[in-house]
Amino acid sequence: MLRDPSTKYRPFPQIDLPDRQWPSKTIVKPPRWLSTDLRDGNQALIDPMDAEKKTRFFDLLCKVGLKEIEVGFPSAGATEFDFISGLVKTGRIPDDVSIQVLTQSRRDLIETSFASLVGAKTAIVHLYNAVSPAWRKIVFGMDRAQVKQIAIDGAKVLRDEAAKQPNVRWQFEYSPETFSTAELEFSLEVCEAVMDVLMPTPDNPIIFNLPATVECATPNIYADQIEWFGRHIRNRDSVAISLHTHNDRGTGVAAAELGMMAGADRVEGCLLGNGERTGNCDLVTVALNMYTQGVDPKLDLSDIDGVVNTVNYCTNIPVHPRTPYAGDLVFTAFSGSHQDAIKKGFAAQEAKNDTLWEVPYLPIDPADLGRSYEAVIRVNSQSGKGGVAWVIEQDKGLKLPKRLQADFSRHVQAYADETSRELNAADIWGLFERTYMPQANDRVELRDYEESGTAGQRVFIGRVAIDGEERSISGRGNGLISGVIAAIAESTGPTLDVVDYNEHAIGHGADAQAAAYVECRTAAGKTVFGVGMDTDIATASVRAVLSAANRA
C-alpha cells in the first residue's frame, strides 16, 4: 500500500446542494421493490442458475411479495430467452407481478427482448447505456453527443417494438449506467432526451434507474445526487426514480436508505445482497430495517430461514452467520453481560401491558422472522449466569434463584473450558442434574415419607436407603423442611441451616410438575444447593433437601 495514496487516488467531489432536504427526512412508507436476483445476481455466480433453480427462485420472490422482478437478459443466449418466454407461456407469473428484462441499447438486442415477452400481460423493458466520463473515454471512445444518441436510438426502438404488441401493458425503464460517477447535468440531459421519445405520463411513468454502478463515494453523496436529479428532472410526476446501489464501499444499504430519504420511489437489489463484486443492495436488510422502525415493508419475511435455504440452494453461496437479520448467529448472545440483559429484557417484555418491543441487544423480535427463542442465548466459556439460567428455563422450565444461577455458572464455565466447545442444552441439563439433583449413587436416597403433627410442630418420618441399606429416619421441626433437616442431622449428618428456599410450578394443569430449590450452609460454613422435582411440591422439597445434604 502507498504511504501517500493521494498520488494515485482522489476524493470524490461534493455535490453543490447547500439547501439539501434529505437529512431531515424519515422513511415512512415502503418503496416499489425490484428484485434483480435472476439477472444481476445470477450473472455474478460462478455457476449460473439452471432453469430449475431460476424457477424455484422466481417462486420464492413471488411468495415473499415482490411485485416487480427482473428475470433476465433475454438477448444473452437461448437459456435466458427460453426461461423468460417459458414463464410467460406457462402462466407462472401472478397477475399482480410484472417481470422485467434488461437490454443494451442495440436494435437487435431490444428486438430479441420484446420477442421473449410475447403473450405477457404486463412487462417492463429496461434499457441502459453507460454515460460517465471514464466509460465515454476508455470503453467507447465517444463524446457526449454520441453517447446521448445511443440512448435516443434505443428509446425509439422500445417505442416501436411496444407498438407491435398493443395487448401488453408496457412500462419502460432507462438507466444512465454509471450514473454515480457521471456529471449530473449530462445524466439529466440524456434522461430527458429519452423522455422526449417515450412520452411518459403520470398514469404510466417512466422509470429512471440511477445506479451506483460502482460505489465510489459515501452514501450522503449518492443521496445528494438523487435529490438533485429529482429537483431538476422535468415532469417529475411522470417519473419514478429507482435506486440500484452496489456495495463496493460496504454501504449499499445505507446508500439506498438515504436515496429513499432523498426522494426515490423504487429500490432495486437482491435478497441477501448477492451481485457483482461485493454485491447489490440487500433487500432483506433494507426491508427489515424499515420494519424495526414501525413501517410495513410489504414484503413477507416471516420465514427467514426458508428464504436463506432457498437462496443458498439456488446460488450455492452460503449466508454469513453475521448477516443482518438472516445469519445463524445474529440473534445469539454468548457474552455473559449480553445474555443477562437479554434475559431481563424478555422478562420485562412479558410483564408489560403493551406490545412495543424493547429487549436489549435485539432490535427485532426473532419470532417475527420465524426464529425460535432457543437460539437467542447459547453457552460457551464466555457465558454468564443469566445465559445459563435462560437455557435451563427455556429447555426445562426451571427458574433458578439468583445465587443458584451464580453457583451453577461456575460449573458451566469450568465444563466449557474443559471441553473447549459450545455447550448445548443437553450438556447443560446433564451437568445441572449431576450437580444439584438426586442421583442413583447418592449416599442417602429417598424411598418414601410421611409427615404428621400440627402447625409449628411437624414430624417427618422417612424411609430412605443410606449407603444402600434401607432404614427409617425421623425428625421434628416447625415445618416439613426443618423436619427433614432434623432427621438428617440425627441419622447421618450433616447439620444444615437453610439460607434460602424457593419453589414454583412447571407448566399448567393436573400433570404439572413442581420444582423446589434449597440453599443450605453447613456447620463448617460451606454453601450447598439442592434441587428437587416432583408432581407433588412437598415431595419436591424433600428431594431438594436430601440432595443438598448429599452434596454437603
Coordinates of C-alpha atoms in Angstrom, one line a residue, residues 124-336:
I124 CA -41.0 -3.8 -18.1
V125 CA -38.3 -3.4 -20.6
H126 CA -35.1 -1.9 -19.1
L127 CA -32.7 -0.1 -21.5
Y128 CA -29.3 1.1 -20.5
N129 CA -26.1 2.6 -21.7
A130 CA -23.1 4.0 -19.7
V131 CA -22.7 7.8 -19.6
S132 CA -19.8 8.6 -17.3
P133 CA -16.5 10.2 -18.5
A134 CA -14.4 7.1 -17.9
W135 CA -16.7 4.9 -20.0
R136 CA -17.0 7.5 -22.7
K137 CA -13.3 7.9 -23.0
I138 CA -11.9 4.5 -22.2
V139 CA -14.6 2.0 -23.1
F140 CA -16.4 3.6 -26.1
G141 CA -14.1 6.4 -27.4
M142 CA -17.2 8.6 -27.8
D143 CA -18.1 12.2 -26.9
R144 CA -21.3 13.3 -25.1
A145 CA -23.4 13.7 -28.2
Q146 CA -22.6 10.2 -29.4
V147 CA -23.4 8.6 -26.0
K148 CA -26.7 10.6 -25.8
Q149 CA -27.6 9.4 -29.3
I150 CA -27.2 5.8 -28.3
A151 CA -29.9 6.3 -25.6
I152 CA -32.2 8.1 -28.0
D153 CA -31.9 5.4 -30.7
G154 CA -32.6 2.7 -28.2
A155 CA -35.7 4.6 -26.8
K156 CA -37.1 4.8 -30.4
V157 CA -36.8 1.0 -30.8
L158 CA -38.5 0.5 -27.5
R159 CA -41.4 2.7 -28.6
D160 CA -41.7 0.9 -32.0
E161 CA -41.4 -2.6 -30.6
A162 CA -44.0 -1.9 -27.9
A163 CA -46.5 -0.7 -30.6
K164 CA -46.3 -4.1 -32.3
Q165 CA -47.7 -5.8 -29.1
P166 CA -50.5 -3.5 -28.1
N167 CA -52.2 -6.1 -25.8
V168 CA -49.2 -5.9 -23.3
R169 CA -49.2 -3.2 -20.7
W170 CA -45.7 -1.9 -21.3
Q171 CA -43.6 0.0 -18.8
F172 CA -40.2 1.4 -19.7
E173 CA -37.1 1.8 -17.6
Y174 CA -33.9 3.6 -18.6
S175 CA -30.6 3.6 -16.8
P176 CA -27.9 6.1 -17.4
E177 CA -25.4 3.4 -16.3
T178 CA -22.5 4.6 -14.2
F179 CA -24.8 7.5 -13.0
S180 CA -22.9 7.8 -9.7
T181 CA -19.7 8.7 -11.4
A182 CA -21.2 10.8 -14.3
E183 CA -21.8 14.5 -14.5
L184 CA -25.3 15.2 -13.1
E185 CA -26.2 17.7 -15.8
F186 CA -25.3 15.2 -18.5
S187 CA -27.3 12.3 -16.9
L188 CA -30.3 14.7 -16.7
E189 CA -29.8 15.7 -20.4
V190 CA -29.8 12.1 -21.5
C191 CA -32.8 11.1 -19.4
E192 CA -34.9 14.0 -20.7
A193 CA -33.9 13.1 -24.3
V194 CA -35.3 9.6 -23.6
M195 CA -38.5 11.1 -22.1
D196 CA -38.9 13.1 -25.3
V197 CA -39.1 9.8 -27.3
L198 CA -41.2 7.7 -24.9
M199 CA -43.6 10.4 -23.7
P200 CA -44.4 9.1 -20.2
T201 CA -47.5 10.2 -18.3
P202 CA -48.5 10.3 -14.6
D203 CA -50.6 7.1 -15.3
N204 CA -47.6 5.3 -16.9
P205 CA -44.4 7.0 -15.7
I206 CA -41.0 6.1 -17.0
I207 CA -38.6 4.5 -14.5
F208 CA -35.3 6.3 -14.4
N209 CA -32.8 4.0 -12.6
L210 CA -29.9 6.0 -11.2
P211 CA -27.4 3.3 -10.3
A212 CA -24.3 3.5 -8.1
T213 CA -22.9 1.0 -10.7
V214 CA -19.6 1.2 -8.8
E215 CA -19.9 2.7 -5.3
C216 CA -17.2 5.5 -5.3
A217 CA -18.4 7.8 -2.5
T218 CA -20.0 7.9 0.9
P219 CA -23.8 7.4 0.8
N220 CA -24.6 11.0 1.6
I221 CA -23.0 12.0 -1.8
Y222 CA -25.4 9.5 -3.5
A223 CA -28.3 11.0 -1.6
D224 CA -27.3 14.4 -2.8
Q225 CA -27.2 13.1 -6.4
I226 CA -30.7 11.6 -6.1
E227 CA -32.2 14.8 -4.6
W228 CA -30.5 17.0 -7.2
F229 CA -31.9 14.8 -10.0
G230 CA -35.4 14.7 -8.5
R231 CA -35.4 18.5 -8.2
H232 CA -34.2 19.1 -11.8
I233 CA -36.0 16.4 -13.9
R234 CA -39.0 17.9 -15.7
N235 CA -42.5 16.4 -15.3
R236 CA -41.5 14.8 -12.0
D237 CA -45.0 13.3 -11.7
S238 CA -44.3 11.2 -14.9
V239 CA -41.0 9.8 -13.5
A240 CA -40.3 7.1 -11.0
I241 CA -36.8 7.4 -9.6
S242 CA -35.2 4.0 -9.0
L243 CA -32.1 3.1 -7.0
H244 CA -29.6 0.4 -7.8
T245 CA -26.8 0.5 -5.3
H246 CA -23.7 -1.7 -5.2
N247 CA -21.7 -2.5 -2.1
D248 CA -18.1 -1.7 -3.2
R249 CA -17.6 0.5 -0.2
G250 CA -19.8 -1.6 2.1
T251 CA -22.6 1.0 2.3
G252 CA -25.0 -0.3 -0.4
V253 CA -27.9 -0.5 2.1
A254 CA -27.1 2.9 3.6
A255 CA -27.0 4.5 0.2
A256 CA -30.4 3.0 -0.7
E257 CA -31.9 4.3 2.6
L258 CA -30.5 7.8 2.1
G259 CA -31.6 7.7 -1.5
M260 CA -35.2 7.0 -0.4
M261 CA -34.9 9.9 2.0
A262 CA -33.8 12.0 -1.0
G263 CA -37.0 11.2 -2.8
A264 CA -36.5 7.9 -4.7
D265 CA -39.6 5.8 -5.4
R266 CA -38.1 2.4 -6.1
V267 CA -35.3 0.2 -4.8
E268 CA -33.6 -2.5 -6.8
G269 CA -31.4 -5.2 -5.3
C270 CA -31.1 -8.9 -4.4
L271 CA -32.3 -10.9 -1.4
L272 CA -29.3 -11.1 1.0
G273 CA -27.2 -8.9 -1.2
N274 CA -25.8 -11.2 -4.0
G275 CA -24.4 -9.4 -7.0
E276 CA -21.3 -8.5 -8.9
R277 CA -18.1 -7.7 -7.0
T278 CA -19.2 -7.1 -3.4
G279 CA -22.9 -7.4 -4.2
N280 CA -26.0 -5.4 -4.7
C281 CA -28.2 -3.7 -2.1
D282 CA -29.6 -6.4 0.3
L283 CA -33.4 -6.1 0.0
V284 CA -33.9 -8.2 3.2
T285 CA -31.8 -5.8 5.3
V286 CA -33.5 -2.6 3.8
A287 CA -37.0 -4.1 4.3
L288 CA -36.3 -5.3 7.9
N289 CA -34.6 -2.0 8.9
M290 CA -37.8 -0.4 7.8
Y291 CA -39.9 -2.9 9.8
T292 CA -37.9 -2.2 13.0
Q293 CA -39.0 1.5 12.6
G294 CA -42.6 0.5 12.6
V295 CA -43.0 0.7 8.8
D296 CA -44.6 -2.3 6.9
P297 CA -42.2 -3.0 4.1
K298 CA -44.9 -5.0 2.2
L299 CA -42.6 -8.0 2.0
D300 CA -43.2 -11.2 3.9
L301 CA -40.0 -12.3 5.6
S302 CA -41.7 -14.3 8.4
D303 CA -39.9 -17.4 7.3
I304 CA -36.3 -16.0 7.1
D305 CA -34.8 -19.5 7.3
G306 CA -36.8 -20.6 4.3
V307 CA -35.6 -17.6 2.4
V308 CA -32.0 -18.3 3.4
N309 CA -32.2 -22.0 2.5
T310 CA -33.7 -21.3 -1.0
V311 CA -31.2 -18.6 -1.8
N312 CA -28.3 -20.8 -0.6
Y313 CA -29.6 -23.7 -2.7
C314 CA -30.1 -21.7 -5.9
T315 CA -26.9 -19.6 -5.7
N316 CA -24.6 -22.0 -3.9
I317 CA -23.5 -19.1 -1.8
P318 CA -23.6 -19.6 2.0
V319 CA -25.1 -16.8 4.1
H320 CA -22.5 -15.5 6.6
P321 CA -23.6 -16.2 10.2
R322 CA -23.4 -12.5 11.0
T323 CA -25.5 -11.3 8.0
P324 CA -28.1 -8.8 9.4
Y325 CA -31.4 -10.5 10.3
A326 CA -30.7 -13.6 8.3
G327 CA -27.5 -15.0 9.7
D328 CA -27.5 -18.0 12.1
L329 CA -25.9 -16.1 14.9
V330 CA -27.4 -12.6 14.6
F331 CA -29.9 -13.2 17.4
T332 CA -27.4 -15.2 19.5
A333 CA -25.5 -14.0 22.6
F334 CA -22.5 -15.8 24.1
S335 CA -21.3 -12.9 26.3
G336 CA -22.4 -13.1 29.9

